[in-house]
Short mmCIF file of C-alpha atoms and ligand atoms in Angstrom, two decimals:
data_model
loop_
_atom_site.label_atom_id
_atom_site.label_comp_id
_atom_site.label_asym_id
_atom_site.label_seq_id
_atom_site.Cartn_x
_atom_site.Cartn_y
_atom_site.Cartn_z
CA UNK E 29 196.99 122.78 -41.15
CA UNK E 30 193.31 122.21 -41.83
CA UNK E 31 191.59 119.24 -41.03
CA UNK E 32 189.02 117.80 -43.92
CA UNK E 33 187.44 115.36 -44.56
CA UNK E 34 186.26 113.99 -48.63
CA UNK E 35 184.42 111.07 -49.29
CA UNK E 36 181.70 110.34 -51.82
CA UNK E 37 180.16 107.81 -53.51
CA UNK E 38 178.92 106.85 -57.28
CA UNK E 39 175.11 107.87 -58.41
CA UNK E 40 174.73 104.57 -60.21
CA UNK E 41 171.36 104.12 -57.92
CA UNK E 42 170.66 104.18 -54.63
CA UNK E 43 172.28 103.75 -51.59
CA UNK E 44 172.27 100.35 -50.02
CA UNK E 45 173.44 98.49 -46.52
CA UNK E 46 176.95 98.25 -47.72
CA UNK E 47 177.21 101.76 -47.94
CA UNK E 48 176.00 102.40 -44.71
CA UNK E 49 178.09 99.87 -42.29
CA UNK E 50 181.08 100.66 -44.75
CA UNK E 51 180.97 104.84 -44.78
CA UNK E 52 178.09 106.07 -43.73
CA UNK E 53 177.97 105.47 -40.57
CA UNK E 54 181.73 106.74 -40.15
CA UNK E 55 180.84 109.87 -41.69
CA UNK E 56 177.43 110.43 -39.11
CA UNK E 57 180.11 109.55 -36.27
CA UNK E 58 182.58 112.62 -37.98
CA UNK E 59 179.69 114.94 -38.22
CA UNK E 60 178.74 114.51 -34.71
CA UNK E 61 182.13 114.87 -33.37
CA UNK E 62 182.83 117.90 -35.47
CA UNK E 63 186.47 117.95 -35.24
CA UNK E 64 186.99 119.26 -38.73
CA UNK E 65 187.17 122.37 -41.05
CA UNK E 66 185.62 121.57 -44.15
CA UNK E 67 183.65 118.50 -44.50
CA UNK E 68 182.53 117.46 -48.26
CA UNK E 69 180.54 114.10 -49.71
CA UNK E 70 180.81 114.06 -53.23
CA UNK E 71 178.30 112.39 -55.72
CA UNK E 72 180.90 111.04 -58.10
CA UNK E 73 178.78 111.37 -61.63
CA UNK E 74 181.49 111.91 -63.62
CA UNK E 75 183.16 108.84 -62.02
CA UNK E 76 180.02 106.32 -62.68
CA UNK E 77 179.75 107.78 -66.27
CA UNK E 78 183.33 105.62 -66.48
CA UNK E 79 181.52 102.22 -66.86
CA UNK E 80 178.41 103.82 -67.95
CA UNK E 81 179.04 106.56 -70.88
CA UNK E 82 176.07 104.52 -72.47
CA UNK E 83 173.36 105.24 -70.08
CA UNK E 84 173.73 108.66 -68.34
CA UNK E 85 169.96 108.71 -67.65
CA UNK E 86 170.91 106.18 -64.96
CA UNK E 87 173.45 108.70 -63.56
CA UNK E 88 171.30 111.70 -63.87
CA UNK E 89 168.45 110.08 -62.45
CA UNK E 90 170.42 108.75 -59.27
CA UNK E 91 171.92 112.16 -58.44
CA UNK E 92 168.67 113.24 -56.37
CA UNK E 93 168.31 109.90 -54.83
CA UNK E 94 171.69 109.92 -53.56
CA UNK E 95 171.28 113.25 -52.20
CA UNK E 96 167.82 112.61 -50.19
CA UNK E 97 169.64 108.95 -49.00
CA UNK E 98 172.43 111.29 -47.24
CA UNK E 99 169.74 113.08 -45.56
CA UNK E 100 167.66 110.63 -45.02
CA UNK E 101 169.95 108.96 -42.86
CA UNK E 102 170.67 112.22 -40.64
CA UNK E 103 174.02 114.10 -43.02
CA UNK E 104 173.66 117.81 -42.09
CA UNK E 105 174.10 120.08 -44.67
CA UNK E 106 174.47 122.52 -42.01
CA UNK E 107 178.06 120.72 -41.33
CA UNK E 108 178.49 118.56 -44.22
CA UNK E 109 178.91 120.35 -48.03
CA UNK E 110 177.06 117.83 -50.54
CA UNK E 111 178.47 118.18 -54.00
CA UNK E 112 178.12 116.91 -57.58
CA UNK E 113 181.65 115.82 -58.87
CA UNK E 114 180.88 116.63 -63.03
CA UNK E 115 179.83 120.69 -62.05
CA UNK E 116 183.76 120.90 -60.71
CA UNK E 117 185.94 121.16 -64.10
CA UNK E 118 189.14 122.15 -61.72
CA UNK E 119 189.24 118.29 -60.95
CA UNK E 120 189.23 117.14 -64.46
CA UNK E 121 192.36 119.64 -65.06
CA UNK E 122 193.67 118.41 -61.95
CA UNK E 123 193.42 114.37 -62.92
CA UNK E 124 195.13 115.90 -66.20
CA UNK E 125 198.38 116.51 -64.46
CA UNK E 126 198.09 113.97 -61.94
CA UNK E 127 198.52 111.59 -65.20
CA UNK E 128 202.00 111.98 -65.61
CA UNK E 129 202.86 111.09 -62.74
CA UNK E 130 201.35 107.65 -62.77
CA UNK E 131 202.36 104.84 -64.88
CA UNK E 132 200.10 102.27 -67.08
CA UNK E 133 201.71 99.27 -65.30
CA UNK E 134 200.82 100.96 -61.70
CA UNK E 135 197.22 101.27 -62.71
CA UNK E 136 197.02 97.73 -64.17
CA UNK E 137 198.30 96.34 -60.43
CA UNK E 138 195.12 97.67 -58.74
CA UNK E 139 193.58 94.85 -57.42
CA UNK E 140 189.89 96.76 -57.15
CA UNK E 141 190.06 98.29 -60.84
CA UNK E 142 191.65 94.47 -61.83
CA UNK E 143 188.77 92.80 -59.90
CA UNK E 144 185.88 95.27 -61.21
CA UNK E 145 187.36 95.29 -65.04
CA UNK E 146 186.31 91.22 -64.63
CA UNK E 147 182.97 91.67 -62.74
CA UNK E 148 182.13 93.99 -65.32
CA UNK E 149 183.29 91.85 -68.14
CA UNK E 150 184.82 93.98 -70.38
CA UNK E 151 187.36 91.70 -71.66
CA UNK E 152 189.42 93.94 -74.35
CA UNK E 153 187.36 96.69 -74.29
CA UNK E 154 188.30 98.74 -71.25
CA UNK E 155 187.29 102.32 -71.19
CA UNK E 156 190.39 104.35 -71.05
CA UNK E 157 188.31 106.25 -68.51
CA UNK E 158 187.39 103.23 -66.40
CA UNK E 159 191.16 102.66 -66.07
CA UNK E 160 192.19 105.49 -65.56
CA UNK E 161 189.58 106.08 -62.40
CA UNK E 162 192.11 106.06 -59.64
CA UNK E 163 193.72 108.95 -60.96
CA UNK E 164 190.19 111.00 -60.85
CA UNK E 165 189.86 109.71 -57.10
CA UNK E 166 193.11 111.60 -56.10
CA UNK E 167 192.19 114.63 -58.02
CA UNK E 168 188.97 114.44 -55.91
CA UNK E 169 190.80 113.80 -52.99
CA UNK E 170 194.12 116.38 -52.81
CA UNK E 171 191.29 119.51 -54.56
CA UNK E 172 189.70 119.46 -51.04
CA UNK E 173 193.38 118.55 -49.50
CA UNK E 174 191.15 116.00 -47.60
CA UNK E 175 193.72 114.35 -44.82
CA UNK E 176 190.68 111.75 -43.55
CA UNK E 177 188.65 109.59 -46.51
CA UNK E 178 185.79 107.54 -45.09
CA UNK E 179 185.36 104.31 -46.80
CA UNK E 180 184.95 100.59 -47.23
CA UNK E 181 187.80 98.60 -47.48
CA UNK E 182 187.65 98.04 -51.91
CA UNK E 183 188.82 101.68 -51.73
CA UNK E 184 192.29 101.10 -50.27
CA UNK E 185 194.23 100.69 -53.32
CA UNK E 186 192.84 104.37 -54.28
CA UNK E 187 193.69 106.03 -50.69
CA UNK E 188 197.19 104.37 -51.82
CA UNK E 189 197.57 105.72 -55.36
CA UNK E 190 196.63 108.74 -54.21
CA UNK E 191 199.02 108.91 -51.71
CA UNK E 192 201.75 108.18 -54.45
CA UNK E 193 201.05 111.02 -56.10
CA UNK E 194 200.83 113.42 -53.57
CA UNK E 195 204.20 111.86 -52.40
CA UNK E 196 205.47 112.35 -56.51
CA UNK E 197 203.75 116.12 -56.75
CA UNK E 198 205.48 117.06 -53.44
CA UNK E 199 208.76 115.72 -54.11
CA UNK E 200 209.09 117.51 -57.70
CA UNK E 201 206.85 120.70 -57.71
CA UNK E 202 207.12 121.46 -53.87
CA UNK E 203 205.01 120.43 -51.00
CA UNK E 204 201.39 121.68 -52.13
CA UNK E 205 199.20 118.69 -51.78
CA UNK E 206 197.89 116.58 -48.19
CA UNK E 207 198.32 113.18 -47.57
CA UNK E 208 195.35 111.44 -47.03
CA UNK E 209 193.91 108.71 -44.54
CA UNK E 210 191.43 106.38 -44.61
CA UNK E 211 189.08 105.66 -42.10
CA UNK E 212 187.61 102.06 -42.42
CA UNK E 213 184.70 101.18 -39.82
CA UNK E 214 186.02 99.97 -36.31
CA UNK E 215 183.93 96.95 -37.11
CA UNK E 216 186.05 94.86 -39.21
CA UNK E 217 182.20 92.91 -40.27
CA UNK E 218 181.54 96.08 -41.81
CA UNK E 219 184.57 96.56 -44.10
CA UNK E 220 182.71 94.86 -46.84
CA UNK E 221 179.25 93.72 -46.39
CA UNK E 222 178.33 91.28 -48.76
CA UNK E 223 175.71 90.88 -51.31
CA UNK E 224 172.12 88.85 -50.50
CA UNK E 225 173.29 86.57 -53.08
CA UNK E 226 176.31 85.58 -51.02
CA UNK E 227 178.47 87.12 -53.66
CA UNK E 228 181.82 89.07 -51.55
CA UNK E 229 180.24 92.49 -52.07
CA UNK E 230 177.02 93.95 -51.97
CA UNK E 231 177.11 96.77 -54.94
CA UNK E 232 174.38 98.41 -57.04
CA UNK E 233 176.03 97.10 -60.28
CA UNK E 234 175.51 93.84 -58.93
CA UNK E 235 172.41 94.01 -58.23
CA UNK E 236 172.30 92.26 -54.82
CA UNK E 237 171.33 95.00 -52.19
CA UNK E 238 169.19 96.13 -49.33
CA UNK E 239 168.49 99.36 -50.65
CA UNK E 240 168.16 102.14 -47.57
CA UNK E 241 164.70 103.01 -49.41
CA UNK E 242 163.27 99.60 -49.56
CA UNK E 243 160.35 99.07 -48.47
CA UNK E 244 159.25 96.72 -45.44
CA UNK E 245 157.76 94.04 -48.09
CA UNK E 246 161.05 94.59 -50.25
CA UNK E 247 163.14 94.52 -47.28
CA UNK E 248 161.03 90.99 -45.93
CA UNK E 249 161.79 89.35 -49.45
CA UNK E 250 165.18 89.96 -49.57
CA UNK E 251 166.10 88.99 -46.63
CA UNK E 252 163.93 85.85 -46.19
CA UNK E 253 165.29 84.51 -50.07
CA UNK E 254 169.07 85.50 -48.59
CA UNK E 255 172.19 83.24 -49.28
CA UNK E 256 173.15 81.19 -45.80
CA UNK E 257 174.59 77.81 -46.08
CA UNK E 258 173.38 75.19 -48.51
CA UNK E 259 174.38 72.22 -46.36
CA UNK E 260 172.15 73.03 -43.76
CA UNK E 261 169.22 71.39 -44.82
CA UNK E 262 167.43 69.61 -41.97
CA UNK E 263 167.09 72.30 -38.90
CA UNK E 264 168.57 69.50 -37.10
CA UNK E 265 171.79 69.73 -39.52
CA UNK E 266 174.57 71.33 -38.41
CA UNK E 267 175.44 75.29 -40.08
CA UNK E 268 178.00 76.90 -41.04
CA UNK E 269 178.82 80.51 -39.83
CA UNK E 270 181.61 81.06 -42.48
CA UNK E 271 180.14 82.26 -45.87
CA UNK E 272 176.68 82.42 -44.30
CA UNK E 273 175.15 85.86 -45.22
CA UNK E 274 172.90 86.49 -42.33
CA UNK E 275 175.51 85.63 -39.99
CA UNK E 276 177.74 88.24 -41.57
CA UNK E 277 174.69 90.76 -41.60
CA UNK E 278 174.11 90.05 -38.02
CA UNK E 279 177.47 90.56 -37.80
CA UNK E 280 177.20 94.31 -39.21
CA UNK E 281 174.00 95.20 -37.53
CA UNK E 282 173.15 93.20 -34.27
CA UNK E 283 173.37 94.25 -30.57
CA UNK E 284 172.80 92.38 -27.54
CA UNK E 285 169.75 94.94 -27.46
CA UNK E 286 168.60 93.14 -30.36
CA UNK E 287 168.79 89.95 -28.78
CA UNK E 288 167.32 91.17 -25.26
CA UNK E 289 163.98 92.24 -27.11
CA UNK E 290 164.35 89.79 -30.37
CA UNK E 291 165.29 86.48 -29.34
CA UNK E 292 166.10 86.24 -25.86
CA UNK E 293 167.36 82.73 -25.62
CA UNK E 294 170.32 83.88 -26.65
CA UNK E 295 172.43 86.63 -24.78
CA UNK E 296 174.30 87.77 -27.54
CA UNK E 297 175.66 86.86 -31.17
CA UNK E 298 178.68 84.43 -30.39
CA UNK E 299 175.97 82.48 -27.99
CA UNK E 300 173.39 82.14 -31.36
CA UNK E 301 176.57 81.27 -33.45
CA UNK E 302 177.46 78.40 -31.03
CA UNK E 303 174.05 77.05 -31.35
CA UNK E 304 173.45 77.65 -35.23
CA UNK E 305 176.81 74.96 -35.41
CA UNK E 306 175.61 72.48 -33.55
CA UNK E 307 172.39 72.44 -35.29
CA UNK E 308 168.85 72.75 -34.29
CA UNK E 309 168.62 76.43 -35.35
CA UNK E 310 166.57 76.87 -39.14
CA UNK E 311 167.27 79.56 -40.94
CA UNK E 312 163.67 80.89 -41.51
CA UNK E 313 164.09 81.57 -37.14
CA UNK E 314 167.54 83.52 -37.66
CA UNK E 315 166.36 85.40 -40.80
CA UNK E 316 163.33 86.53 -39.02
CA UNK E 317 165.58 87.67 -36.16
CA UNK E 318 167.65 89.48 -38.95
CA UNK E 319 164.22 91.59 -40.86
CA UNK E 320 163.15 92.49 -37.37
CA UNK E 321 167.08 94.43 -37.02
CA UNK E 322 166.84 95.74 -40.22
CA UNK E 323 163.83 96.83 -40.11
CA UNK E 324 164.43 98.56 -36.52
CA UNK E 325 167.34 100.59 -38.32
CA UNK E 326 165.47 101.17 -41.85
CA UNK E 327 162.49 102.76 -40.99
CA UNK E 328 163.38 106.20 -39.86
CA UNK E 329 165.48 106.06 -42.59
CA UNK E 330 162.36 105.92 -44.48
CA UNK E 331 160.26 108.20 -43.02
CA UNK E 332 162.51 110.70 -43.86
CA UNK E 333 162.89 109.63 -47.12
CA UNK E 334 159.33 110.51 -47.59
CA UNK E 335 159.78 113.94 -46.03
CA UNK E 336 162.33 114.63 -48.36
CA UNK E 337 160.69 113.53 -51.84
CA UNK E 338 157.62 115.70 -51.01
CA UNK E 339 160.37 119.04 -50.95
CA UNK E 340 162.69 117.99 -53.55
CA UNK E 341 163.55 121.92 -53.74
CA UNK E 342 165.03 122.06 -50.27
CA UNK E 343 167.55 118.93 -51.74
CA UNK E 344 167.73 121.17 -55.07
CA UNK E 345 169.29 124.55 -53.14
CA UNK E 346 171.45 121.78 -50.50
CA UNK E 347 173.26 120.35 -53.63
CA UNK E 348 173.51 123.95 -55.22
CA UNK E 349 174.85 125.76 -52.51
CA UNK E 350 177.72 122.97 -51.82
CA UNK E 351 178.20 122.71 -55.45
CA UNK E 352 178.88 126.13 -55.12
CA UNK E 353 181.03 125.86 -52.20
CA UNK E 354 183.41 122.82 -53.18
CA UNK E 355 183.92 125.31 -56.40
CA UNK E 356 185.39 127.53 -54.67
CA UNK E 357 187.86 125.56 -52.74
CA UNK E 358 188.73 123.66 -55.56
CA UNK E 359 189.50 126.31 -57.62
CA UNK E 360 191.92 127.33 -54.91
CA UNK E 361 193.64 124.22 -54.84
CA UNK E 362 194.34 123.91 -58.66
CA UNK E 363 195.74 127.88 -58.91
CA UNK E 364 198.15 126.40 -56.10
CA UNK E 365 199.00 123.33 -58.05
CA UNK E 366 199.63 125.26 -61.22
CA UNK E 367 201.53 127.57 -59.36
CA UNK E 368 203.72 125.48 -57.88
CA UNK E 369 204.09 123.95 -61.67
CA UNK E 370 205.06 127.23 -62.62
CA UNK E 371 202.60 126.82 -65.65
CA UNK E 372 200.79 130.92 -64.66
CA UNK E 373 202.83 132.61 -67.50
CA UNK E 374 200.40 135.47 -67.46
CA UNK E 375 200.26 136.51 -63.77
CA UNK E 376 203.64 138.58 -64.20
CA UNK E 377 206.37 139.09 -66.51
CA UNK E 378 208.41 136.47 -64.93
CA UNK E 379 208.14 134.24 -67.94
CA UNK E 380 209.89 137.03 -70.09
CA UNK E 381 212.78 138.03 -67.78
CA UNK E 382 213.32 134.13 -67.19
CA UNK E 383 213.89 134.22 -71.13
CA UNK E 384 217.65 133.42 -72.00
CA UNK E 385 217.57 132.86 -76.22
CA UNK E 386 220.80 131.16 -75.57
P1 ATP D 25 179.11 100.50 -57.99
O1 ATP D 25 178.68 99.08 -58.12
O2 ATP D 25 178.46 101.43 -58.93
O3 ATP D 25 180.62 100.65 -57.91
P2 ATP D 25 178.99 100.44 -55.13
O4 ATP D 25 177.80 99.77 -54.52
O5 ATP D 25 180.31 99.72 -55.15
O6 ATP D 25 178.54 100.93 -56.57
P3 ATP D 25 180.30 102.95 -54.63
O7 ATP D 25 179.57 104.19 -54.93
O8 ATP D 25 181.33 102.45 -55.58
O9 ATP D 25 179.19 101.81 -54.39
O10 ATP D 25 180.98 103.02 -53.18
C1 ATP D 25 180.80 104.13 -52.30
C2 ATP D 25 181.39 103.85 -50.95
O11 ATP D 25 180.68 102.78 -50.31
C3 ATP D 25 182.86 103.40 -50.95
O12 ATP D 25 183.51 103.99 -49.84
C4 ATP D 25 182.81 101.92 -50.78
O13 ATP D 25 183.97 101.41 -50.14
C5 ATP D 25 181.58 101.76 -49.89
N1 ATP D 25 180.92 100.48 -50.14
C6 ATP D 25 180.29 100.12 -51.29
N2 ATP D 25 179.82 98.87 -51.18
C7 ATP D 25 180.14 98.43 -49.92
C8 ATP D 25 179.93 97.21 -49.20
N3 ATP D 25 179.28 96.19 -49.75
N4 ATP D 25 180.41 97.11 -47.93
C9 ATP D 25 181.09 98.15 -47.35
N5 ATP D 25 181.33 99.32 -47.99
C10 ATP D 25 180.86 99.46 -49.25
MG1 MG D 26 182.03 100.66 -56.26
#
């Protein structure tokens, strides 16, 4: 059995922090070990057109910034196939059959779609689309019969539903599609990162991110106007860890290197912690701890950025070529899907000497 690997993520702008403790990173880890077949990343456009059918500039516009963020942060296309998710038509037939096996009260139970539908406010007016996303995610998923999905840990409800219907296809048209995994971080700080506002997630609709493009005076304002704890007024006041933002970044990011060449009064994290409770610790001292980490990590991130927006044809042919590629294996999939369906009428006569006008 092949081993592959799908995940992907939505060109509703560009990359951020979240996305890099959350899947990212895992995916950098996967490529280096290179104990797979096929590896794809998707950029889902036809997923973020779901909750944005109004404004497909946005989506259009993001595709090439999502692309130069992947290699900006070291994905080879050399081992890694890059793909846009609208230029594959084979996973839109695919969702189509996927459909029936799902019901409306099964979709209405996902706690990310249920939480999202409010964050996004759209009271009555759901887009049938929106709702219906899950089902899209497993046609993305079994076309590339991906057995390992990198990703944060809002995507666990769709790594479920999908495994129900590969479970459901299996069991009634024969055993065609592969179960997939996730594969959260190994940091469990990094399963959601949240946003600089303090709000649960960081997340481009929200508009509460370190972007992975920012620049250092970006960056600096972010992080020094961050969310930590509003009873810690006086430096002398105790602080609280839980709900604190730039403890949970620290969290994510910091290493007792960090600390060593940062802010060596402190060995490590839990030692800083101890300290920030008891008080005596401002938060302008532990944010500027924070934007010297995160700066550390974003600025080769950035340089490359640069190299990569001055030959925006090299990204062009990456994208084309695994376009090109992930065709070709999804294609494959959905003739075995249909097959196993039976719906190929016109590849023999079968259909005919099946026919009984009894
Ligand atoms: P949108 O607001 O448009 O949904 P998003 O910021 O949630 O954007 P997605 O493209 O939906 O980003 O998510 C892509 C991947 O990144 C998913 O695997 C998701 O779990 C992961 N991810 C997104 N935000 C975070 C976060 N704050 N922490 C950890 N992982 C995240
Ligand atoms: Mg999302």
């Amino acid at each position: 059995m092949k081993k592959n690997i799908l995940t992907g993520d939505r060109p509703t702008g560009k990359l951020h922090i979240g996305h890099y403790v959350g899947t990212l990173a895992s995916r950098l880890k996967l490529q280096e070990k290179g104990d797979y077949d096929d590896f794809f990343i998707m950029i889902a456009d036809a997923q973020a057109l779901t909750d944005n059918a109004s404004n497909p500039k946005k989506i259009r516009d993001s595709i090439i910034n999502v692309a130069i963020d992947y290699l900006s942060i070291g994905i080879d296309p050399k081992k890694v196939h890059i793909f846009v998710q609208s230029e594959i038509s084979e996973l839109t037939e695919l969702t189509f059959y996927y459909a029936n096996l799902v019901t409306v009260s099964r979709l209405e139970r996902n706690p990310t779609v249920k939480q999202e539908i409010k964050s996004k406010e759209f009271g009555e007016s759901i887009p049938v689309g929106f709702f219906t996303y899950p089902i899209s995610q497993a046609a993305d998923i079994t076309a590339f019969k991906a057995s390992i999905v990198p990703v944060g840990d809002d995507q666990l409800p769709m790594i479920e539903q999908t495994r129900e219907i590969v479970r459901s296809f299996n069991r009634i048209y024969g055993d065609v599609l592969v179960l997939p995994n996730e594969l959260l971080p190994d940091n469990k700080a990094c399963f959601r990162l949240p946003g600089t506002d303090g709000n649960a997630k960081m997340s481009k609709s929200l508009g509460n991110c370190i972007y992975l493009s920012d620049s250092y005076e970006e960056l600096k304002k972010k992080v020094m106007g961050m969310y930590t704890d509003p009873l810690h007024i006086k430096v002398e006041d105790p602080g609280h860890i839980e709900g604190n933002t730039v403890f949970a970044y620290l969290d994510a990011f910091s290493t007792s290197e960090d600390f060593a060449k940062y802010y060596p009064e402190f060995k490590n994290l839990d030692e800083l912690k101890k300290a920030y409770e008891q008080g005596g610790i401002g938060d302008v001292k532990i944010k500027k701890f924070l934007l010297q980490i995160l700066e550390d990590f974003l600025k080769p991130i950035r340089e490359k950025r640069e190299y990569y927006e001055k030959h925006l044809d090299e990204v062009y042919d990456i994208l084309k070529e695994g376009t090109m590629y992930a065709q070709s294996i999804a294609k494959e999939t959905l003739k075995e899907v249909k097959n196993a369906m039976k719906l190929n009428y016109f590849a023999d006569k079968q259909l005919l000497d099946d026919f009984n006008c009894d």
